Amino acid sequence: MSNAQALEQGQSSGKGQTNNVTLGILLMIGATIVFALQDGISRHLAGTYNTYMVVMVRYWFFAAFVVFLAMRAPGGIRETARTDQLWLQIFRGVLLVGEICVAVYGFTILGLIESQAVFICYPLLVAALSGPVLGEKVGWRRWAAIGVGLIGVMIILQPGVGVFDPAAIIPFVSALMFAVYGLITRYAARRDSTATSFFWTGVAGMVFMTAVGIWFWEPMSRGDWGWMALLCVSGVTGHWLLIKCYEVAEAGAVQPFAYFHLIWAAILGVMVFGEVIRINVATGAAIIIAAGLFTLWRESRKRTAS
């Protein structure tokens, strides 16, 4: 997803020197604005050109960004790339780029609003899968929040109303893929640094996406190359804002503000793409956000108690 590295960067929180919550919140809100813009540009480009090509070019720029960061890190690229779980890191990168392709395709089919309204359930899926995948304890309160959140998803999808559109499942598949990616990232973090995981996210994703996307190359107009350049720059800017956000503030304090992404995406969807916010989508999204905030609150209390 455009906000795909948010979860990964969150793993590095707590290592910063300060805890300036106000600045952290402002940086998080800034990041959500940039990522919503990125979603809108992705929808425009993928509506005209092949999704694989759009994501491939975006990843070329993203990979250059992570290599640049690795070159500036202590020990350079060699030290940053060092890992004894290479295939796991490669799988992470491929899974994420696959998730982004699914998400961008969903934008072109369902629009920004409905896609993002369903996708925001991913923290609940992470909580649900953390038990069987990572062996973490999931209490009944979190299970209740997960159940409530999934009810919100069902309200958005409305599977029992009229003829169910299978395309409505696309953002849920994207959310599920991102949840699995997040859990694998958490598992990889037990032995690799955030810098190492971030490096392989960009490089592995770029190599895989180039192998796939190069076969779908299409000529692009000069104006759309401008949008593509803005898409690439916005991606780097968003990641930079997130990195700074987690450097100055604890993840638990700023993570709830990541839900602003849905607000900006809705504004773009309505004002630029002429989408309509249906009552069931607004209701379901509100339920999902409430359940997600409760889950974040429980996680915060759990960390404080330990």
Coordinates of C-alpha atoms in Angstrom, one line a residue:
M1 CA 0.0 0.0 0.0
S2 CA 1.1 3.6 -0.3
N3 CA 1.3 3.6 3.5
A4 CA 2.9 0.2 3.4
Q5 CA 6.2 0.9 5.2
A6 CA 4.3 2.6 8.1
L7 CA 4.1 -0.6 10.0
E8 CA 7.7 -1.5 9.3
Q9 CA 9.0 1.9 10.3
G10 CA 7.0 1.6 13.5
Q11 CA 9.1 -1.4 14.5
S12 CA 12.0 1.1 15.1
S13 CA 10.1 3.3 17.5
G14 CA 11.5 3.6 21.0
K15 CA 15.0 4.0 19.7
G16 CA 14.8 7.7 19.3
Q17 CA 16.4 10.2 21.6
T18 CA 13.3 12.3 22.3
N19 CA 9.5 11.8 22.7
N20 CA 8.1 15.0 21.2
V21 CA 4.5 13.8 20.8
T22 CA 3.2 17.1 19.2
L23 CA 5.9 17.1 16.5
G24 CA 5.4 13.3 16.0
I25 CA 1.7 13.8 15.4
L26 CA 2.3 16.6 12.9
L27 CA 4.8 14.5 11.0
M28 CA 2.4 11.5 11.0
I29 CA -0.5 13.7 9.7
G30 CA 1.9 15.1 7.1
A31 CA 2.8 11.6 6.0
T32 CA -0.8 10.6 5.7
I33 CA -1.5 13.6 3.4
V34 CA 1.5 12.7 1.2
F35 CA 0.4 9.0 1.0
A36 CA -3.2 9.9 0.2
L37 CA -1.8 12.1 -2.6
Q38 CA 0.3 9.1 -3.7
D39 CA -2.9 6.9 -3.8
G40 CA -4.7 9.5 -5.9
I41 CA -1.8 9.7 -8.4
S42 CA -1.5 5.8 -8.5
R43 CA -5.2 5.6 -9.3
H44 CA -4.9 8.1 -12.1
L45 CA -1.9 6.4 -13.7
A46 CA -3.1 2.8 -13.2
G47 CA -6.4 3.8 -14.7
T48 CA -4.5 4.7 -17.9
Y49 CA -1.5 2.4 -17.9
N50 CA -0.8 -1.1 -16.8
T51 CA -0.6 -1.4 -13.0
Y52 CA 2.6 -3.5 -13.1
M53 CA 4.4 -0.8 -15.1
V54 CA 3.3 1.9 -12.7
V55 CA 4.4 0.0 -9.6
M56 CA 7.7 -1.0 -11.3
V57 CA 8.7 2.6 -12.1
R58 CA 7.7 3.7 -8.6
Y59 CA 9.9 0.9 -7.1
W60 CA 12.9 2.0 -9.2
F61 CA 12.9 5.3 -7.4
F62 CA 12.1 3.7 -4.0
A63 CA 15.0 1.2 -4.4
A64 CA 17.4 4.1 -5.2
F65 CA 16.2 5.8 -2.0
V66 CA 16.9 2.8 0.2
V67 CA 20.3 2.2 -1.4
F68 CA 21.1 5.9 -0.8
L69 CA 20.2 5.5 2.9
A70 CA 22.3 2.3 3.1
M71 CA 25.3 4.1 1.6
R72 CA 25.1 6.8 4.3
A73 CA 24.7 4.3 7.1
P74 CA 27.6 3.0 9.2
G75 CA 29.3 0.2 7.3
G76 CA 27.6 1.2 4.1
I77 CA 25.6 -1.1 1.9
R78 CA 27.6 -4.2 2.8
E79 CA 26.7 -3.9 6.5
T80 CA 23.1 -2.8 5.9
A81 CA 22.4 -5.7 3.6
R82 CA 24.0 -8.3 5.9
T83 CA 21.4 -10.9 7.0
D84 CA 21.3 -14.6 7.8
Q85 CA 17.6 -14.8 6.8
L86 CA 18.0 -13.7 3.2
W87 CA 15.1 -15.7 1.8
L88 CA 12.7 -14.4 4.4
Q89 CA 13.7 -10.8 3.6
I90 CA 13.3 -11.5 -0.1
F91 CA 9.9 -13.0 0.5
R92 CA 8.9 -9.9 2.6
G93 CA 9.9 -7.6 -0.3
V94 CA 8.0 -9.6 -2.9
L95 CA 4.9 -9.9 -0.7
L96 CA 4.8 -6.2 -0.2
V97 CA 5.2 -5.3 -3.8
G98 CA 2.5 -7.8 -4.6
E99 CA 0.2 -6.2 -2.0
I100 CA 0.8 -2.8 -3.6
C101 CA -0.2 -4.1 -7.0
V102 CA -3.4 -5.5 -5.6
A103 CA -4.1 -2.3 -3.7
V104 CA -3.5 0.0 -6.8
Y105 CA -5.6 -2.3 -8.9
G106 CA -8.4 -2.0 -6.3
F107 CA -8.2 1.8 -6.6
T108 CA -9.0 1.6 -10.3
I109 CA -11.9 -0.8 -9.7
L110 CA -13.5 0.4 -6.5
G111 CA -12.1 3.9 -6.0
L112 CA -10.1 5.4 -3.2
I113 CA -12.8 5.6 -0.6
E114 CA -14.1 2.1 -0.5
S115 CA -10.6 0.6 -1.0
Q116 CA -9.2 2.5 1.9
A117 CA -12.3 2.0 4.1
V118 CA -11.7 -1.8 3.9
F119 CA -7.9 -1.7 4.0
I120 CA -7.8 0.1 7.4
C121 CA -8.8 -3.2 9.0
Y122 CA -5.2 -4.5 8.6
P123 CA -4.2 -3.8 12.2
L124 CA -7.1 -6.0 13.4
L125 CA -5.8 -8.8 11.0
V126 CA -2.3 -8.3 12.4
A127 CA -3.7 -8.8 15.9
A128 CA -5.7 -11.8 14.9
L129 CA -2.8 -13.5 13.2
S130 CA -0.1 -12.6 15.8
G131 CA -1.2 -15.6 17.9
P132 CA -0.9 -18.5 15.4
V133 CA 2.0 -16.9 13.4
L134 CA 4.2 -15.4 16.2
G135 CA 2.9 -17.3 19.2
E136 CA 1.8 -14.0 20.9
K137 CA -1.1 -14.2 23.4
V138 CA -4.4 -12.7 22.1
G139 CA -6.8 -12.0 25.0
W140 CA -10.6 -12.1 24.7
R141 CA -10.8 -8.3 24.6
R142 CA -8.7 -8.1 21.5
W143 CA -10.6 -11.0 19.9
A144 CA -13.8 -9.0 20.6
A145 CA -12.3 -5.9 19.0
I146 CA -11.2 -8.0 16.0
G147 CA -14.7 -9.4 15.6
V148 CA -16.3 -5.9 15.8
G149 CA -13.9 -4.6 13.2
L150 CA -14.7 -7.5 10.8
I151 CA -18.4 -6.7 11.3
G152 CA -17.5 -3.2 10.0
V153 CA -15.9 -4.8 7.0
M154 CA -19.0 -6.8 6.3
I155 CA -21.1 -3.6 6.6
I156 CA -18.9 -2.0 3.9
L157 CA -18.9 -5.1 1.6
Q158 CA -22.7 -5.9 2.0
P159 CA -22.4 -9.5 0.8
G160 CA -26.1 -10.2 1.4
V161 CA -27.4 -7.2 -0.5
G162 CA -28.4 -7.7 -4.1
V163 CA -25.7 -9.2 -6.4
F164 CA -22.4 -9.3 -4.5
D165 CA -19.5 -7.8 -6.5
P166 CA -16.4 -10.1 -6.1
A167 CA -14.2 -7.0 -6.8
A168 CA -15.2 -5.8 -3.3
I169 CA -12.9 -8.5 -1.9
I170 CA -9.8 -6.9 -3.5
P171 CA -9.0 -4.4 -0.7
F172 CA -9.6 -7.1 1.9
V173 CA -7.1 -9.3 0.1
S174 CA -4.7 -6.4 0.1
A175 CA -5.2 -5.8 3.8
L176 CA -4.6 -9.5 4.5
M177 CA -1.4 -9.5 2.5
F178 CA -0.2 -6.4 4.3
A179 CA -1.0 -8.0 7.7
V180 CA 1.0 -11.1 6.9
Y181 CA 3.8 -8.8 5.6
G182 CA 3.7 -6.9 8.9
L183 CA 3.9 -10.1 11.0
I184 CA 6.9 -11.4 8.9
T185 CA 8.5 -8.0 9.4
R186 CA 8.1 -8.3 13.1
Y187 CA 9.5 -11.9 13.0
A188 CA 12.5 -10.7 10.9
A189 CA 13.1 -7.8 13.4
R190 CA 14.1 -10.4 16.0
R191 CA 17.4 -10.9 14.2
D192 CA 17.7 -8.0 11.7
S193 CA 17.8 -4.2 12.1
T194 CA 15.1 -2.0 10.7
A195 CA 17.6 -0.6 8.3
T196 CA 18.3 -4.1 6.9
S197 CA 14.7 -4.9 6.5
F198 CA 14.0 -1.6 4.9
F199 CA 16.9 -2.1 2.4
W200 CA 15.6 -5.5 1.4
T201 CA 12.0 -4.2 1.1
G202 CA 13.1 -1.8 -1.6
V203 CA 15.7 -4.0 -3.4
A204 CA 13.9 -7.3 -3.5
G205 CA 10.6 -5.6 -4.5
M206 CA 12.4 -3.6 -7.3
V207 CA 14.1 -6.8 -8.7
F208 CA 10.8 -8.8 -8.7
M209 CA 8.7 -5.9 -10.0
T210 CA 11.1 -5.2 -12.8
A211 CA 11.1 -8.9 -13.9
V212 CA 7.3 -8.7 -14.1
G213 CA 6.6 -5.1 -15.1
I214 CA 9.1 -4.8 -18.0
W215 CA 6.8 -7.0 -20.1
F216 CA 3.9 -4.6 -19.7
W217 CA 5.8 -1.4 -20.7
E218 CA 3.6 1.2 -22.4
P219 CA 4.5 4.6 -23.9
M220 CA 3.6 7.3 -21.5
S221 CA 2.7 10.9 -22.3
R222 CA 4.9 13.8 -21.2
G223 CA 2.2 15.0 -18.8
D224 CA 1.9 11.6 -17.2
W225 CA 5.6 11.3 -16.8
G226 CA 5.3 14.4 -14.7
W227 CA 2.7 12.6 -12.5
M228 CA 4.9 9.6 -12.3
A229 CA 7.8 11.8 -11.1
L230 CA 5.5 13.3 -8.5
L231 CA 4.4 9.8 -7.5
C232 CA 8.0 8.7 -6.9
V233 CA 8.9 11.9 -5.0
S234 CA 5.8 11.7 -2.8
G235 CA 6.8 8.1 -1.9
V236 CA 10.2 9.1 -0.7
T237 CA 8.8 12.2 1.0
G238 CA 6.2 10.1 2.8
H239 CA 8.8 7.6 4.0
W240 CA 11.1 10.4 5.2
L241 CA 8.2 11.9 7.2
L242 CA 7.5 8.5 8.8
I243 CA 11.1 7.9 9.7
K244 CA 11.3 11.3 11.3
C245 CA 8.0 10.8 13.0
Y246 CA 9.1 7.6 14.7
E247 CA 12.5 9.2 15.6
V248 CA 10.9 12.0 17.7
A249 CA 7.9 10.2 19.2
E250 CA 6.8 6.7 20.4
A251 CA 4.7 4.7 18.0
G252 CA 1.8 4.2 20.4
A253 CA 1.3 8.0 20.7
V254 CA 1.2 8.7 16.9
Q255 CA -0.1 5.5 15.3
P256 CA -3.8 6.4 15.9
F257 CA -3.3 9.5 13.6
A258 CA -2.4 7.1 10.7
Y259 CA -6.2 6.8 10.3
F260 CA -6.2 10.4 8.9
H261 CA -5.1 8.6 5.7
L262 CA -8.7 7.6 5.1
I263 CA -9.9 11.1 5.6
W264 CA -7.6 12.6 3.0
A265 CA -8.3 9.7 0.6
A266 CA -12.0 10.4 1.0
I267 CA -11.5 14.1 0.2
L268 CA -9.5 13.2 -2.9
G269 CA -12.0 10.6 -4.0
V270 CA -14.9 13.0 -3.7
M271 CA -13.3 16.2 -5.0
V272 CA -11.0 14.8 -7.8
F273 CA -12.6 11.5 -8.9
G274 CA -16.2 12.2 -8.2
E275 CA -16.7 9.3 -5.8
V276 CA -19.6 9.1 -3.4
I277 CA -19.3 8.3 0.3
R278 CA -22.1 5.7 0.9
I279 CA -23.7 5.5 4.3
N280 CA -22.7 1.8 4.8
V281 CA -19.0 2.7 3.9
A282 CA -18.9 5.5 6.4
T283 CA -20.6 3.4 9.1
G284 CA -18.3 0.4 8.5
A285 CA -15.2 2.5 8.4
A286 CA -16.1 4.2 11.7
I287 CA -16.6 0.8 13.4
I288 CA -13.3 -0.5 12.0
I289 CA -11.4 2.6 13.3
A290 CA -13.0 2.4 16.7
A291 CA -12.0 -1.3 16.9
G292 CA -8.5 -0.5 15.7
L293 CA -8.1 2.3 18.2
F294 CA -9.2 0.0 21.0
T295 CA -6.7 -2.6 19.9
L296 CA -3.9 0.0 19.9
W297 CA -5.0 1.1 23.4
R298 CA -4.8 -2.5 24.6
E299 CA -1.3 -2.9 23.1
S300 CA -0.2 0.3 24.8
R301 CA -1.5 -0.9 28.2
K302 CA 0.1 -4.2 27.7
R303 CA 3.5 -2.6 27.0
T304 CA 3.2 -0.3 30.0
A305 CA 2.3 -3.2 32.3
S306 CA 5.3 -5.2 31.1

